[in-house]
mmCIF file with all atom_site columns, C-alpha atoms in Angstrom:
data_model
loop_
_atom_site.group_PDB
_atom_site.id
_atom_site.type_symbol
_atom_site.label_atom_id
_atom_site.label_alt_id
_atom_site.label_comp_id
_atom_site.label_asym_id
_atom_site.label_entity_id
_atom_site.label_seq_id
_atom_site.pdbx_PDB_ins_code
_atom_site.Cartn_x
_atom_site.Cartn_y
_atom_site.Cartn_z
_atom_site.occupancy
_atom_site.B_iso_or_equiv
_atom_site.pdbx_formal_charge
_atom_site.auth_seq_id
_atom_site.auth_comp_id
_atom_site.auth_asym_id
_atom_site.auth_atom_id
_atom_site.pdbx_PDB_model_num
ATOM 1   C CA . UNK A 1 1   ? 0.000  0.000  0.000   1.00 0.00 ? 1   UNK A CA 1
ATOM 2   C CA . UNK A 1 2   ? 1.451  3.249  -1.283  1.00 0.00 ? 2   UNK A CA 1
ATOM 3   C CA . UNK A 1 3   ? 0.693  6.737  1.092   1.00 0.00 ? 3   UNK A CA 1
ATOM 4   C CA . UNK A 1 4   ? -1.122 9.066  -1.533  1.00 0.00 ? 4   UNK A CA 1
ATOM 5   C CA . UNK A 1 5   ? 0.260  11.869 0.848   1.00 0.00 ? 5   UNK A CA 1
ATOM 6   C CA . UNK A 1 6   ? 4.349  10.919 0.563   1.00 0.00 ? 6   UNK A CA 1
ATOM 7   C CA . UNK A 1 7   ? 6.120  12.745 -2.676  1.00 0.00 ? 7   UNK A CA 1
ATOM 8   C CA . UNK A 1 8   ? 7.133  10.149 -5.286  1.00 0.00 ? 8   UNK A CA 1
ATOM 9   C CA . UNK A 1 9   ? 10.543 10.397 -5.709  1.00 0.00 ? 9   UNK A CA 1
ATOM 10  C CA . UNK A 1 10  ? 12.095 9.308  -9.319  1.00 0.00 ? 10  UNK A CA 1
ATOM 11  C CA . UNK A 1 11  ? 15.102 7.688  -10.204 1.00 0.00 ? 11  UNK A CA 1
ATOM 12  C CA . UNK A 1 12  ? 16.428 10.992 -11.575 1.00 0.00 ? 12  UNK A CA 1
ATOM 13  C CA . UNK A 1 13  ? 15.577 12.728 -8.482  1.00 0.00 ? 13  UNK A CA 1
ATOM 14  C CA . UNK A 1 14  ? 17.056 10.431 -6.584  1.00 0.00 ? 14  UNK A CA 1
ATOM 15  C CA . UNK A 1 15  ? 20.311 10.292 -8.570  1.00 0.00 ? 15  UNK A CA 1
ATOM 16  C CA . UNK A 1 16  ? 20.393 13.908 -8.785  1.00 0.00 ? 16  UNK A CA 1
ATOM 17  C CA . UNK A 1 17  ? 20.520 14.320 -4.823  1.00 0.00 ? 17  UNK A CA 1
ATOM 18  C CA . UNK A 1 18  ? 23.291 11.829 -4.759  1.00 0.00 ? 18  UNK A CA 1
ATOM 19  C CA . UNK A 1 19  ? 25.433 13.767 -6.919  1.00 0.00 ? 19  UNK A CA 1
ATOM 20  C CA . UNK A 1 20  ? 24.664 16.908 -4.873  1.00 0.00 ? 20  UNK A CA 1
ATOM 21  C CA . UNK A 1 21  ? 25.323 15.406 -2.301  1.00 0.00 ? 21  UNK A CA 1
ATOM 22  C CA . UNK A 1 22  ? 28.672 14.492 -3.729  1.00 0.00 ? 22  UNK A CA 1
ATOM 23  C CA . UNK A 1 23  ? 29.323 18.072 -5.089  1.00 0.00 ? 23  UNK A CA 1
ATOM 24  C CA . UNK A 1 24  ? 28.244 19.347 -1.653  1.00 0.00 ? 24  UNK A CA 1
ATOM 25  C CA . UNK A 1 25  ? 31.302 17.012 -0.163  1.00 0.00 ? 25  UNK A CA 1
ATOM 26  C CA . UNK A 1 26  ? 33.507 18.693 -2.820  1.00 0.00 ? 26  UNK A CA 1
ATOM 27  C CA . UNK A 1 27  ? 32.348 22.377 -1.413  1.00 0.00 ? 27  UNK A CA 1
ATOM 28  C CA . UNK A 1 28  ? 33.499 21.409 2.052   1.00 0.00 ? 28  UNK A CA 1
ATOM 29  C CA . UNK A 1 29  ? 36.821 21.084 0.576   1.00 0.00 ? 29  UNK A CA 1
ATOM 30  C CA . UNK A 1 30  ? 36.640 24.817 -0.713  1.00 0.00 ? 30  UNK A CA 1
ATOM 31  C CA . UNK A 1 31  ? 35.813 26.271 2.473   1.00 0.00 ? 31  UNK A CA 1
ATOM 32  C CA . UNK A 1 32  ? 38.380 24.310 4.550   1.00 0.00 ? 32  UNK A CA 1
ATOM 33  C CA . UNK A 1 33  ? 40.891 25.824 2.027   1.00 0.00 ? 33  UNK A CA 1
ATOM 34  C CA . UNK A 1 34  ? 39.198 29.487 2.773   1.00 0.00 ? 34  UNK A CA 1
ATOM 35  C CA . UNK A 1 35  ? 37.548 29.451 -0.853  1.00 0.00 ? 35  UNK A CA 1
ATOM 36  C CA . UNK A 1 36  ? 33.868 30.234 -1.104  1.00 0.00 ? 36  UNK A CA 1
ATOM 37  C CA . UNK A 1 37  ? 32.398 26.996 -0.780  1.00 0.00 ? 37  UNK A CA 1
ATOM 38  C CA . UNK A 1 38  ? 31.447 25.920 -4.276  1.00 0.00 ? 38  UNK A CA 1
ATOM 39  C CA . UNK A 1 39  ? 31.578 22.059 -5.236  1.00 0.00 ? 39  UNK A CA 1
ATOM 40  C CA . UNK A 1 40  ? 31.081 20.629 -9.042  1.00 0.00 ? 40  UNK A CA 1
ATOM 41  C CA . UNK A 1 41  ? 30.939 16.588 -10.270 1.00 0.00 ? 41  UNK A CA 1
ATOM 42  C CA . UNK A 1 42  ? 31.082 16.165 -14.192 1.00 0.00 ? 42  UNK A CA 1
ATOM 43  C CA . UNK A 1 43  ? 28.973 12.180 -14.238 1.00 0.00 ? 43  UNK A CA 1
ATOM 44  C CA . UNK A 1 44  ? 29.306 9.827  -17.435 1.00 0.00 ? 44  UNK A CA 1
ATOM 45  C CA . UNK A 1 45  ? 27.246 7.187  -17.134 1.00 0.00 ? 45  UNK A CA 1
ATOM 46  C CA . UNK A 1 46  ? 26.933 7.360  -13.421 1.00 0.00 ? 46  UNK A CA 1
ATOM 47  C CA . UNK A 1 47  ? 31.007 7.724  -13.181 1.00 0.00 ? 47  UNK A CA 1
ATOM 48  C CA . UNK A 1 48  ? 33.082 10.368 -11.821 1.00 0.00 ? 48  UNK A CA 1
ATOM 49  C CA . UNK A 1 49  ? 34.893 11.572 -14.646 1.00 0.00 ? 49  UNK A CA 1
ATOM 50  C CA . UNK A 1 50  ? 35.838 14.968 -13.283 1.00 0.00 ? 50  UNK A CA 1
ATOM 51  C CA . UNK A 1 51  ? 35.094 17.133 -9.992  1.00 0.00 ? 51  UNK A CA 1
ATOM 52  C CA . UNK A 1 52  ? 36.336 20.442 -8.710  1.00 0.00 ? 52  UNK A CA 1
ATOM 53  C CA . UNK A 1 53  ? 35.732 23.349 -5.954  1.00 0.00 ? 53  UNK A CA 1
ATOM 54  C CA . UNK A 1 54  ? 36.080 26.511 -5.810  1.00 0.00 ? 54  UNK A CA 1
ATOM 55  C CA . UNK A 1 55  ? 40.331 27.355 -5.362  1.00 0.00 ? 55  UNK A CA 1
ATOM 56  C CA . UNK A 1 56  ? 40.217 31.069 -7.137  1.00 0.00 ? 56  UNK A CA 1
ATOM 57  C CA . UNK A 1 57  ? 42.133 32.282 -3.835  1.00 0.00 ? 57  UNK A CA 1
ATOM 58  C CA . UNK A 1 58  ? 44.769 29.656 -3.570  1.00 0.00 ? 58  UNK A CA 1
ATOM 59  C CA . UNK A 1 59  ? 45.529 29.509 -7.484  1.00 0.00 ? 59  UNK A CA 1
ATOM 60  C CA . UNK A 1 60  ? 45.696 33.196 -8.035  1.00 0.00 ? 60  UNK A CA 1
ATOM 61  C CA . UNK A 1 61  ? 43.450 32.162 -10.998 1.00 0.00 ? 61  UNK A CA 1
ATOM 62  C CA . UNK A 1 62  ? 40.175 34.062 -11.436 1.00 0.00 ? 62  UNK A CA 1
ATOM 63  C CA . UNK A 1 63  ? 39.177 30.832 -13.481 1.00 0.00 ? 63  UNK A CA 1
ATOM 64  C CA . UNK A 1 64  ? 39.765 28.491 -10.887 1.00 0.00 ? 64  UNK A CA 1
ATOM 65  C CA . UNK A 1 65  ? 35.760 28.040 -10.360 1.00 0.00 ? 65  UNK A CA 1
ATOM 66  C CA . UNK A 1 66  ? 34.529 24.414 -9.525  1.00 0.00 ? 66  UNK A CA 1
ATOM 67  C CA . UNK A 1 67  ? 32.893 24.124 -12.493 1.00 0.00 ? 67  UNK A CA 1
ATOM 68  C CA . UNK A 1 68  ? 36.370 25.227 -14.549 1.00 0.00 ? 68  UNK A CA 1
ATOM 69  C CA . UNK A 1 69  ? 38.363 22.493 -12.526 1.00 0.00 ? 69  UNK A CA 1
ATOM 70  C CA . UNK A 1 70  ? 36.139 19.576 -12.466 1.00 0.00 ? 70  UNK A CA 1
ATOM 71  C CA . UNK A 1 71  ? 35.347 19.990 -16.802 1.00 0.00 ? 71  UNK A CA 1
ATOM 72  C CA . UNK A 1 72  ? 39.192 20.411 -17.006 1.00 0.00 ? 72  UNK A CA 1
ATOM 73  C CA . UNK A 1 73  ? 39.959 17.106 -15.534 1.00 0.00 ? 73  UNK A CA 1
ATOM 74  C CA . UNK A 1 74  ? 37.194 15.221 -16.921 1.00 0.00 ? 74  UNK A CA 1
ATOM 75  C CA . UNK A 1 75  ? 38.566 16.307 -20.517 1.00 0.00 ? 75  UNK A CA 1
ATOM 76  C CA . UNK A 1 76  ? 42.059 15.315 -19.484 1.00 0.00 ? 76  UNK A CA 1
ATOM 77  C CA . UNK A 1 77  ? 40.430 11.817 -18.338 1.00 0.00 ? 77  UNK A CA 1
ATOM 78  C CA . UNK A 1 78  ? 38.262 11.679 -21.361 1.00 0.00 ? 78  UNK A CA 1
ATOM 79  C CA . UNK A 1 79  ? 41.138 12.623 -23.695 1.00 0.00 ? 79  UNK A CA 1
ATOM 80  C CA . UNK A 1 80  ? 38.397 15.054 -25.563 1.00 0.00 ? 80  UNK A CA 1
ATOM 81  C CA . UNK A 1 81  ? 37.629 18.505 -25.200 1.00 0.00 ? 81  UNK A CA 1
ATOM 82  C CA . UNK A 1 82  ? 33.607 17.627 -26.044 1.00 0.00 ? 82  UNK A CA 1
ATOM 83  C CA . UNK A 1 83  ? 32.011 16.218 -22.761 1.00 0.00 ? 83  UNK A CA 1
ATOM 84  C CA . UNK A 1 84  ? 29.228 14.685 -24.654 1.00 0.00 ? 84  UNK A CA 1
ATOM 85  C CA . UNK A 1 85  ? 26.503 12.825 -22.754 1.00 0.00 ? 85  UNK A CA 1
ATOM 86  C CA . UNK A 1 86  ? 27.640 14.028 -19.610 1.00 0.00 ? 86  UNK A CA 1
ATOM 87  C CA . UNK A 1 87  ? 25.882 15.542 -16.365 1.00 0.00 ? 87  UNK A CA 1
ATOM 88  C CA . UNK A 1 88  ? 27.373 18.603 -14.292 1.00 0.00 ? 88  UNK A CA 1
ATOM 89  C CA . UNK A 1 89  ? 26.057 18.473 -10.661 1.00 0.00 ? 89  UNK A CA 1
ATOM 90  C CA . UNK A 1 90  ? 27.223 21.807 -9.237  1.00 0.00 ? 90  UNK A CA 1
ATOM 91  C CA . UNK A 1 91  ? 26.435 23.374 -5.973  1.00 0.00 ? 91  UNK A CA 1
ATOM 92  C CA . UNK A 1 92  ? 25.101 26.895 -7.327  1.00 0.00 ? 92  UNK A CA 1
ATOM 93  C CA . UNK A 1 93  ? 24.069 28.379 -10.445 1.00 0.00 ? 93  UNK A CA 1
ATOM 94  C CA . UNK A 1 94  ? 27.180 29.048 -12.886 1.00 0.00 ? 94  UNK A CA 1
ATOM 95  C CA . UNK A 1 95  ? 28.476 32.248 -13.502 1.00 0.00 ? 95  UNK A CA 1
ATOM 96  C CA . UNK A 1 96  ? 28.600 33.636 -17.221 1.00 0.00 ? 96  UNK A CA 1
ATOM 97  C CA . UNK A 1 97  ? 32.373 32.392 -17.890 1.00 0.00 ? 97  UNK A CA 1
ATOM 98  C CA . UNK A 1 98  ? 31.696 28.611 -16.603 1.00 0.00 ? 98  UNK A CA 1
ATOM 99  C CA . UNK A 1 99  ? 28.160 28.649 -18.563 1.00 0.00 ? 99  UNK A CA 1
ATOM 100 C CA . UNK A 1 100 ? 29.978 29.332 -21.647 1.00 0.00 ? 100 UNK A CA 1
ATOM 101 C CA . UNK A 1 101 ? 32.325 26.720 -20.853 1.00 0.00 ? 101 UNK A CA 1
ATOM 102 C CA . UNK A 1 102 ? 29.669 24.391 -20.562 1.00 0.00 ? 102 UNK A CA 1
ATOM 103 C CA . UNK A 1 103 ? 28.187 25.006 -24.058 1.00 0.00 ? 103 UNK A CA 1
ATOM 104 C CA . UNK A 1 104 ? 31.146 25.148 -25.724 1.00 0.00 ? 104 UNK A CA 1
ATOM 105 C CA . UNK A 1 105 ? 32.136 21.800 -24.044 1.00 0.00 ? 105 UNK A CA 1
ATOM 106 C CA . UNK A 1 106 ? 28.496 20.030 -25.245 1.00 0.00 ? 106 UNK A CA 1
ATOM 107 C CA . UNK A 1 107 ? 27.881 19.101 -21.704 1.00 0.00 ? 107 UNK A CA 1
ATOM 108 C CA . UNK A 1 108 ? 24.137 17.559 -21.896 1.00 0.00 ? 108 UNK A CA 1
ATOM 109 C CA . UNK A 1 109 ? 22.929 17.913 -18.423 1.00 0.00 ? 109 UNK A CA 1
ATOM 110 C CA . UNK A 1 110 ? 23.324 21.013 -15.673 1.00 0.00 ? 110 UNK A CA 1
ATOM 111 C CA . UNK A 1 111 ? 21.791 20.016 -12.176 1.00 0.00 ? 111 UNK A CA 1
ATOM 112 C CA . UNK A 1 112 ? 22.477 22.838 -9.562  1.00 0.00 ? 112 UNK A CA 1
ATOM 113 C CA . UNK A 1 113 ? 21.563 23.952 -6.138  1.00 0.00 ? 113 UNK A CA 1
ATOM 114 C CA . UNK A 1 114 ? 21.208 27.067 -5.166  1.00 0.00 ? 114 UNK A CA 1
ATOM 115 C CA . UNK A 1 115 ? 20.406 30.296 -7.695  1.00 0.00 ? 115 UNK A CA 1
ATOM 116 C CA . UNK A 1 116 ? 23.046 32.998 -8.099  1.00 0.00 ? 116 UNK A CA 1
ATOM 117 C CA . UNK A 1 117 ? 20.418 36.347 -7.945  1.00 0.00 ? 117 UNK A CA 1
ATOM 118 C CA . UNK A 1 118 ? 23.980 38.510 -8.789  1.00 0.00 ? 118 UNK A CA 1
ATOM 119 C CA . UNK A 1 119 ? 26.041 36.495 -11.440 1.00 0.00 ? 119 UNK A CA 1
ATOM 120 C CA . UNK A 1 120 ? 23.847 33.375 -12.418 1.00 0.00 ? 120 UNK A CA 1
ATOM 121 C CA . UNK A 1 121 ? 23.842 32.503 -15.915 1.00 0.00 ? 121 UNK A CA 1
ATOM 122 C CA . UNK A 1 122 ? 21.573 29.569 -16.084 1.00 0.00 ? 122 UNK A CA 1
ATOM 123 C CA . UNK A 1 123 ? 18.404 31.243 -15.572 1.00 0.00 ? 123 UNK A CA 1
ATOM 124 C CA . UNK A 1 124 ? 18.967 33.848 -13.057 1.00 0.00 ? 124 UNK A CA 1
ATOM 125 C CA . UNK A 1 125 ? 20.636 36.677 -14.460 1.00 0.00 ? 125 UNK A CA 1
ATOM 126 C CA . UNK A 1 126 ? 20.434 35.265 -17.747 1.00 0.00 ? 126 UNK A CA 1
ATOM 127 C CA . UNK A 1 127 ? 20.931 31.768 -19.865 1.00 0.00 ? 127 UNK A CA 1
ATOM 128 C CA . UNK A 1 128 ? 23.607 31.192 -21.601 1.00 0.00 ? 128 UNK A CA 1
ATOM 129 C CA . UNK A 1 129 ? 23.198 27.593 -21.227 1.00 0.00 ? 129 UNK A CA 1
ATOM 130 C CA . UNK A 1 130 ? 19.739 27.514 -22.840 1.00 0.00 ? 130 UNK A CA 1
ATOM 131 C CA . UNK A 1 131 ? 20.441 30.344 -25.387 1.00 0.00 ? 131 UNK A CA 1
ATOM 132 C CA . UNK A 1 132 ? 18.444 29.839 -28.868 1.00 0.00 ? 132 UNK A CA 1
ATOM 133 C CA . UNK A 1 133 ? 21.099 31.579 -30.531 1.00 0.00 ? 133 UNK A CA 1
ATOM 134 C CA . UNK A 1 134 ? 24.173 29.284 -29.460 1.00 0.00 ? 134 UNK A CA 1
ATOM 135 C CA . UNK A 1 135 ? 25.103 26.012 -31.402 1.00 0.00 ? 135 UNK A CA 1
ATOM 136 C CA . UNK A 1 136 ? 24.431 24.020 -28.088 1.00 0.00 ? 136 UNK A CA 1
ATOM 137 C CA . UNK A 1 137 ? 21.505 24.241 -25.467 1.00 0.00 ? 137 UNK A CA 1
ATOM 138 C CA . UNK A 1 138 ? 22.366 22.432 -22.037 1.00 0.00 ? 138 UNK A CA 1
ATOM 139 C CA . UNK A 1 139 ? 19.174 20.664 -20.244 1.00 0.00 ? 139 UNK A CA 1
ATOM 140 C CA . UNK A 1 140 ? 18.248 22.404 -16.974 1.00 0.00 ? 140 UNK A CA 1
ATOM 141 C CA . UNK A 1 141 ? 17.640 21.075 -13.512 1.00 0.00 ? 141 UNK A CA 1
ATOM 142 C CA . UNK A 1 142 ? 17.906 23.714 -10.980 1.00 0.00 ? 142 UNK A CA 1
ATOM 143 C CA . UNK A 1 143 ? 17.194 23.184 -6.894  1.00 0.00 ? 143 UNK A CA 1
ATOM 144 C CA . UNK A 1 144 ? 18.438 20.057 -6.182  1.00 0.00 ? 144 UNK A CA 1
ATOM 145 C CA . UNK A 1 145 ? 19.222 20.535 -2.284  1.00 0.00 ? 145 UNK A CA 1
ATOM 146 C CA . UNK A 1 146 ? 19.014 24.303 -2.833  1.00 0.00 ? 146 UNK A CA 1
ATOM 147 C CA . UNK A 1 147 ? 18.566 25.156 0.980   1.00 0.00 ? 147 UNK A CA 1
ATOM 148 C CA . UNK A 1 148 ? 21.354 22.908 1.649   1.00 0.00 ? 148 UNK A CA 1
ATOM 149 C CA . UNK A 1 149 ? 23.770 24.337 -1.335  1.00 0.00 ? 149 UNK A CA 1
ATOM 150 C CA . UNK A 1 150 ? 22.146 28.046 0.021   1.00 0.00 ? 150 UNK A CA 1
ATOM 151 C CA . UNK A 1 151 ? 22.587 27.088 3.265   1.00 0.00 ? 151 UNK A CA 1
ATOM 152 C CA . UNK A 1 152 ? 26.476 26.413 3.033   1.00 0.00 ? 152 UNK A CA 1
ATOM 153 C CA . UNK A 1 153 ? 26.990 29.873 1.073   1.00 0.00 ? 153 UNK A CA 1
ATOM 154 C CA . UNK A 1 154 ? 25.233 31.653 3.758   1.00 0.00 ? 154 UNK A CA 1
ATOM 155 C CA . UNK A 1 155 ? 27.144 30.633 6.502   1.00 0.00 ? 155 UNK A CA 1
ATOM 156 C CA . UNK A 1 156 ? 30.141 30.606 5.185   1.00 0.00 ? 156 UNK A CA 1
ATOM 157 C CA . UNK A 1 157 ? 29.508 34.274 4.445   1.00 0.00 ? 157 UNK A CA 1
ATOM 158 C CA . UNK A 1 158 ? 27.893 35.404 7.445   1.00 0.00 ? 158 UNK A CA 1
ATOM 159 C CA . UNK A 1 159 ? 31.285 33.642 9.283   1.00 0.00 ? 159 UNK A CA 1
ATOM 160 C CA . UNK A 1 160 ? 33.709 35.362 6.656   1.00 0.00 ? 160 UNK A CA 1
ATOM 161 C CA . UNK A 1 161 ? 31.471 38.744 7.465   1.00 0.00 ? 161 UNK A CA 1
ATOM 162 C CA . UNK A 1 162 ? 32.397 38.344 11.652  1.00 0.00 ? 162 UNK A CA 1
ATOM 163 C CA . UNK A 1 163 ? 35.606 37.235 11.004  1.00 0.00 ? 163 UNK A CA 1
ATOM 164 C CA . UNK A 1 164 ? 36.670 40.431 9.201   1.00 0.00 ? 164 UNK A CA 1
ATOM 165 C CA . UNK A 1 165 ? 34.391 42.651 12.231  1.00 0.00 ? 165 UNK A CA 1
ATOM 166 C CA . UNK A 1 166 ? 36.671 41.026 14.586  1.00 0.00 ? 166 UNK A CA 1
ATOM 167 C CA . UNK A 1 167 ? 40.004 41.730 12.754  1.00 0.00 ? 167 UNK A CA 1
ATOM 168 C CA . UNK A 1 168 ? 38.793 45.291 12.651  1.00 0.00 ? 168 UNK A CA 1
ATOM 169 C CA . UNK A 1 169 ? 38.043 45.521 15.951  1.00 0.00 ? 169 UNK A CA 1
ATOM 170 C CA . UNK A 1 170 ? 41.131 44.308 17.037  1.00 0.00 ? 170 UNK A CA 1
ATOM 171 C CA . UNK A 1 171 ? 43.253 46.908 14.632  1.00 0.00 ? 171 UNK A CA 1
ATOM 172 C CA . UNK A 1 172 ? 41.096 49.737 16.411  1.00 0.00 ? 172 UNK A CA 1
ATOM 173 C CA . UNK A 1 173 ? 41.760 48.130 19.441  1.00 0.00 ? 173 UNK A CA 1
ATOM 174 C CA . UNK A 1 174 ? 45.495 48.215 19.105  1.00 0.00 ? 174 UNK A CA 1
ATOM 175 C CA . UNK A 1 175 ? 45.427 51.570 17.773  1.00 0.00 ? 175 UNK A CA 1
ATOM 176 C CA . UNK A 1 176 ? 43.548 52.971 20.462  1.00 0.00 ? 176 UNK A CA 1
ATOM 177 C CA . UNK A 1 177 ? 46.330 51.212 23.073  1.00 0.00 ? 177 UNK A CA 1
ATOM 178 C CA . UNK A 1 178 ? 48.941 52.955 21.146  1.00 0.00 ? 178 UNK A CA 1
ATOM 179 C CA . UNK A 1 179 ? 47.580 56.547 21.338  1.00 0.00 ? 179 UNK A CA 1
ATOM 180 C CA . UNK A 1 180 ? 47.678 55.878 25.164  1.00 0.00 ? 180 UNK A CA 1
#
């Protein structure tokens, strides 16, 4: 007997929340290296074939987005620069560079968390990924484990925001001890 009142959950859905789950793994990586905590898993027939987070910071590369690393090592592993039939779980909406990387990289599939309101280029701010006018159109699945992938963001920057009031403080702090 089924419960008319419980959510079906598919076999995509389910997938899809695995990988998140996995990308969300990846953005714990980011943080613990001080990076904004962004996580991405290129899947090929329900392999790994690349993943990436966010390490902008610690490569002095403004490239170095999740998205950028994890599509550069799957076409390393692939030995092709076209990602065909492939499935990019990332934990929030790309930006305009990595969208474009996408297309031009014939990734099939784009499951993401959380929106980007400011920078998103899969829908949010505009789409890239879906644009009529490009040569390739991605398919769309947006908020898989979006308070979770939101969640992360926001406390990372809410702990980045008191970290940087404290270090002020204490400069003030020492100043005013000096003028003593």
């Amino acid at each position: 007997m089924t419960d008319i009142n419980k959510p079906v959950t598919t076999v995509l859905q389910q997938n899809d929340e695995h990988w998140m789950h996995y990308a969300l793994a990846l953005a714990d990586k980011a943080e613990q290296a001080g990076e904004i905590p962004v996580g991405a898993v290129l899947v090929k027939d329900n392999q790994v074939v690349g993943e990436g987070w966010n390490m902008s910071i610690c490569q002095h590369d403004p490239s170095a987005h999740a998205e950028m690393l994890a599509i550069r090592q799957a076409a390393n592993q692939i030995k092709n620069y076209r990602l065909l039939d492939t499935t990019l779980y990332v934990t929030l909406e790309p930006c305009a560079m990595c969208a474009g990387l996408l297309v031009h990289s014939r990734v099939k599939r784009l499951v993401f968390g959380a929106l980007d309101a400011k920078t998103g280029a899969a829908g949010s701010v505009t789409d890239l990924v879906r644009h009529p006018a490009l040569n390739h159109q991605l398919e769309v699945t947006s908020g898989v484990l979006a308070q979770l992938c939101a969640d992360k963001l926001s406390s990372f920057f809410r702990r980045r925001r008191q970290e940087q009031k404290a270090a002020k403080a204490l400069v003030q702090a020492e100043r005013q001890e000096k003028q003593r």
